[in-house]
mmCIF file of C-alpha atoms in Angstrom:
data_model
loop_
_atom_site.group_PDB
_atom_site.id
_atom_site.type_symbol
_atom_site.label_atom_id
_atom_site.label_comp_id
_atom_site.label_asym_id
_atom_site.label_seq_id
_atom_site.Cartn_x
_atom_site.Cartn_y
_atom_site.Cartn_z
ATOM 1 C CA MET A 1 27.482 78.787 -51.412
ATOM 2 C CA ASN A 2 31.267 78.527 -51.901
ATOM 3 C CA ARG A 3 31.588 82.318 -51.535
ATOM 4 C CA ARG A 4 29.695 82.208 -48.252
ATOM 5 C CA ILE A 5 31.979 79.454 -46.915
ATOM 6 C CA ALA A 6 35.044 81.388 -48.039
ATOM 7 C CA ALA A 7 33.727 84.589 -46.422
ATOM 8 C CA VAL A 8 33.073 82.785 -43.135
ATOM 9 C CA GLY A 9 36.605 81.340 -43.246
ATOM 10 C CA ILE A 10 38.147 84.757 -43.860
ATOM 11 C CA VAL A 11 36.181 86.392 -41.024
ATOM 12 C CA ALA A 12 37.090 83.545 -38.653
ATOM 13 C CA GLY A 13 40.743 83.883 -39.620
ATOM 14 C CA LEU A 14 40.688 87.625 -39.002
ATOM 15 C CA MET A 15 39.027 87.197 -35.631
ATOM 16 C CA THR A 16 41.550 84.561 -34.593
ATOM 17 C CA GLY A 17 44.440 86.838 -35.614
ATOM 18 C CA CYS A 18 43.023 89.655 -33.502
ATOM 19 C CA ALA A 19 42.459 87.491 -30.425
ATOM 20 C CA GLY A 20 46.146 86.932 -29.742
ATOM 21 C CA ALA A 21 47.715 84.670 -27.184
ATOM 22 C CA PRO A 22 46.732 84.811 -23.520
ATOM 23 C CA VAL A 23 49.091 85.849 -20.760
ATOM 24 C CA THR A 24 49.813 82.913 -18.469
ATOM 25 C CA VAL A 25 49.901 84.123 -14.864
ATOM 26 C CA ARG A 26 51.285 81.761 -12.248
ATOM 27 C CA ASP A 27 51.439 84.313 -9.433
ATOM 28 C CA LYS A 28 50.229 87.914 -9.202
ATOM 29 C CA MET A 29 52.706 90.636 -8.367
ATOM 30 C CA PRO A 30 51.846 92.478 -5.149
ATOM 31 C CA THR A 31 50.306 95.927 -5.566
ATOM 32 C CA GLY A 32 52.916 98.654 -5.585
ATOM 33 C CA SER A 33 55.726 96.361 -6.729
ATOM 34 C CA ASP A 34 58.447 97.922 -8.810
ATOM 35 C CA VAL A 35 59.557 96.019 -11.866
ATOM 36 C CA ALA A 36 62.723 96.301 -13.922
ATOM 37 C CA VAL A 37 62.435 95.834 -17.683
ATOM 38 C CA VAL A 38 65.656 94.634 -19.279
ATOM 39 C CA MET A 39 65.773 95.751 -22.892
ATOM 40 C CA PHE A 40 64.765 92.785 -25.018
ATOM 41 C CA ARG A 41 66.984 90.725 -27.293
ATOM 42 C CA ASP A 42 66.829 91.875 -30.930
ATOM 43 C CA CYS A 43 65.195 89.459 -33.329
ATOM 44 C CA THR A 44 67.724 87.313 -35.126
ATOM 45 C CA ILE A 45 66.051 86.715 -38.483
ATOM 46 C CA GLN A 46 68.784 86.463 -41.098
ATOM 47 C CA GLY A 47 68.628 89.302 -43.625
ATOM 48 C CA GLN A 48 65.845 91.210 -41.865
ATOM 49 C CA GLU A 49 67.315 94.687 -41.359
ATOM 50 C CA ASP A 50 64.519 95.854 -39.063
ATOM 51 C CA CYS A 51 65.721 93.417 -36.391
ATOM 52 C CA ASP A 52 68.584 95.733 -35.450
ATOM 53 C CA GLY A 53 67.387 97.837 -32.507
ATOM 54 C CA SER A 54 64.085 95.977 -32.203
ATOM 55 C CA GLY A 55 64.853 94.823 -28.644
ATOM 56 C CA LEU A 56 65.530 98.349 -27.420
ATOM 57 C CA SER A 57 62.301 99.516 -29.018
ATOM 58 C CA ALA A 58 60.197 96.644 -27.624
ATOM 59 C CA GLY A 59 61.699 96.885 -24.132
ATOM 60 C CA SER A 60 61.032 100.622 -24.036
ATOM 61 C CA VAL A 61 57.424 100.101 -25.129
ATOM 62 C CA PHE A 62 56.897 97.459 -22.426
ATOM 63 C CA ALA A 63 58.399 99.686 -19.705
ATOM 64 C CA ARG A 64 56.206 102.639 -20.723
ATOM 65 C CA VAL A 65 53.015 100.593 -21.011
ATOM 66 C CA ILE A 66 53.547 98.730 -17.725
ATOM 67 C CA ALA A 67 54.128 102.030 -15.934
ATOM 68 C CA SER A 68 51.021 103.649 -17.402
ATOM 69 C CA THR A 69 48.653 100.644 -17.428
ATOM 70 C CA ALA A 70 49.581 98.416 -14.500
ATOM 71 C CA GLY A 71 50.149 101.254 -12.044
ATOM 72 C CA LYS A 72 53.601 99.939 -11.269
ATOM 73 C CA LYS A 73 56.924 101.687 -11.393
ATOM 74 C CA ALA A 74 58.610 100.113 -14.418
ATOM 75 C CA VAL A 75 62.267 100.968 -14.793
ATOM 76 C CA PRO A 76 64.072 100.234 -18.062
ATOM 77 C CA LEU A 77 67.501 98.649 -17.631
ATOM 78 C CA ASP A 78 70.231 98.482 -20.234
ATOM 79 C CA ARG A 79 70.950 95.034 -21.537
ATOM 80 C CA PRO A 80 74.056 93.586 -19.785
ATOM 81 C CA VAL A 81 74.931 91.616 -22.947
ATOM 82 C CA GLY A 82 74.905 92.481 -26.639
ATOM 83 C CA PRO A 83 71.591 93.232 -28.377
ATOM 84 C CA LYS A 84 71.531 89.878 -30.182
ATOM 85 C CA ASP A 85 73.081 87.840 -27.366
ATOM 86 C CA ALA A 86 70.919 85.574 -25.219
ATOM 87 C CA LEU A 87 70.213 86.616 -21.635
ATOM 88 C CA SER A 88 69.039 83.699 -19.521
ATOM 89 C CA ASP A 89 66.215 84.222 -17.081
ATOM 90 C CA SER A 90 68.504 83.405 -14.153
ATOM 91 C CA ASP A 91 71.035 86.013 -15.318
ATOM 92 C CA ALA A 92 68.259 88.601 -15.823
ATOM 93 C CA ALA A 93 66.909 87.899 -12.322
ATOM 94 C CA ALA A 94 70.374 88.233 -10.756
ATOM 95 C CA TYR A 95 71.035 91.425 -12.744
ATOM 96 C CA ALA A 96 67.793 93.085 -11.565
ATOM 97 C CA LYS A 97 68.162 91.783 -8.003
ATOM 98 C CA GLY A 98 71.598 93.384 -7.831
ATOM 99 C CA ARG A 99 69.909 96.693 -8.593
ATOM 100 C CA GLY A 100 67.289 96.242 -5.893
ATOM 101 C CA TYR A 101 64.254 95.087 -7.884
ATOM 102 C CA ALA A 102 61.931 92.308 -6.757
ATOM 103 C CA TYR A 103 60.650 91.599 -10.300
ATOM 104 C CA VAL A 104 62.124 91.771 -13.781
ATOM 105 C CA VAL A 105 60.752 91.484 -17.303
ATOM 106 C CA ASN A 106 63.029 89.541 -19.653
ATOM 107 C CA GLY A 107 62.174 88.981 -23.294
ATOM 108 C CA GLU A 108 63.103 88.515 -26.908
ATOM 109 C CA VAL A 109 61.756 90.018 -30.091
ATOM 110 C CA GLN A 110 60.881 87.147 -32.416
ATOM 111 C CA ASP A 111 59.778 89.196 -35.422
ATOM 112 C CA TYR A 112 59.956 92.887 -36.302
ATOM 113 C CA TYR A 113 59.177 93.919 -39.842
ATOM 114 C CA ARG A 114 58.400 97.477 -40.896
ATOM 115 C CA VAL A 115 57.089 98.276 -44.374
ATOM 116 C CA ALA A 116 56.737 101.515 -46.274
ATOM 117 C CA PRO A 117 53.242 103.048 -46.266
ATOM 118 C CA PHE A 118 50.936 102.088 -49.134
ATOM 119 C CA THR A 119 52.944 99.040 -50.180
ATOM 120 C CA PHE A 120 50.108 96.632 -49.348
ATOM 121 C CA ARG A 121 52.223 94.436 -47.124
ATOM 122 C CA SER A 122 51.663 93.843 -43.436
ATOM 123 C CA GLU A 123 53.663 95.121 -40.503
ATOM 124 C CA ARG A 124 54.744 92.249 -38.231
ATOM 125 C CA ALA A 125 55.974 91.916 -34.684
ATOM 126 C CA GLY A 126 56.411 89.097 -32.213
ATOM 127 C CA VAL A 127 57.736 88.832 -28.679
ATOM 128 C CA ALA A 128 58.360 86.259 -25.971
ATOM 129 C CA VAL A 129 58.244 87.737 -22.472
ATOM 130 C CA ARG A 130 58.717 86.388 -18.954
ATOM 131 C CA ILE A 131 58.148 88.212 -15.679
ATOM 132 C CA LEU A 132 60.478 86.805 -13.043
ATOM 133 C CA LYS A 133 60.756 87.021 -9.283
ATOM 134 C CA THR A 134 64.360 88.073 -8.655
ATOM 135 C CA SER A 135 64.606 86.362 -5.256
ATOM 136 C CA ASP A 136 64.556 82.892 -6.788
ATOM 137 C CA GLY A 137 64.326 83.408 -10.589
ATOM 138 C CA SER A 138 60.887 81.790 -10.767
ATOM 139 C CA VAL A 139 58.550 82.716 -13.621
ATOM 140 C CA VAL A 140 55.592 84.734 -12.343
ATOM 141 C CA SER A 141 53.953 85.031 -15.767
ATOM 142 C CA PHE A 142 54.801 84.629 -19.426
ATOM 143 C CA PHE A 143 53.523 85.663 -22.817
ATOM 144 C CA ASN A 144 54.423 84.686 -26.373
ATOM 145 C CA ASP A 145 52.651 86.122 -29.415
ATOM 146 C CA ARG A 146 53.055 87.367 -32.962
ATOM 147 C CA GLY A 147 50.822 89.853 -34.682
ATOM 148 C CA THR A 148 50.305 91.693 -37.937
ATOM 149 C CA ALA A 149 48.734 95.021 -38.832
ATOM 150 C CA ASN A 150 48.082 97.004 -41.970
ATOM 151 C CA ASN A 151 50.960 98.968 -43.413
ATOM 152 C CA LEU A 152 49.683 102.253 -41.955
ATOM 153 C CA SER A 153 50.524 100.913 -38.504
ATOM 154 C CA SER A 154 53.929 99.970 -37.104
ATOM 155 C CA PRO A 155 55.602 97.039 -35.366
ATOM 156 C CA ASP A 156 55.754 99.203 -32.219
ATOM 157 C CA SER A 157 51.955 99.589 -32.275
ATOM 158 C CA ILE A 158 51.599 95.822 -32.437
ATOM 159 C CA ILE A 159 54.044 95.442 -29.531
ATOM 160 C CA GLU A 160 52.169 98.114 -27.580
ATOM 161 C CA SER A 161 48.947 96.102 -27.756
ATOM 162 C CA MET A 162 50.866 93.031 -26.552
ATOM 163 C CA ALA A 163 52.419 95.034 -23.711
ATOM 164 C CA THR A 164 48.978 96.305 -22.704
ATOM 165 C CA LYS A 165 47.727 92.729 -22.443
ATOM 166 C CA VAL A 166 50.701 91.786 -20.238
ATOM 167 C CA ALA A 167 50.356 94.912 -18.069
ATOM 168 C CA LYS A 168 46.657 94.273 -17.440
ATOM 169 C CA ALA A 169 47.451 90.716 -16.354
ATOM 170 C CA MET A 170 50.027 91.933 -13.824
#
C-alpha cells in the first residue's frame, strides 16, 4: 500500500513538473506584428559558471522560436546594458521603440545549469519574460517558469519549450 501511494506521488510530481507555468496574456498582438527580442539578462547565481552567456543564449532561442512558431518577424537586439545588468521594462520599450518596433520581449534568465552527460544530475533552466507594447511600455503578456530535464538534454532545450509556449500564446 505504501509503495502504491509513493508511486502515485512520484507520477503526480512528474506530471506537475512537465505542465509548466501558463503564459498570462493581457492583450493579443495584432497579426503580422514585428517584435524585437532584447537579449536576456544572464542569471546571477553566485558561483554558477553556466550563467555567463545564458542571456544571449536564451534571447536567441526566443527570437528563433517566435519567428518560426508565431509567424511573426522576431528581430534579436543587442542588450544596451551589460549582460548581468538590469534592464527595466520601460527602458527596453524605449530602446525598441527607438528602432521602430511596436513590441519588445524583455527577460531574465533565472537559472541555467548544464551538466556533463551521464552524470545523473538534471539540466536546469528558468526564465522570466515580458512582452511589452513600446508605445506606452504596458505589459501585453508575461511568463515565468523553471524546468529540469535529464542530463542528455540541455538548458537551451528547456528554454526552447518555454519559448514555444510563449510564441503560441502570442
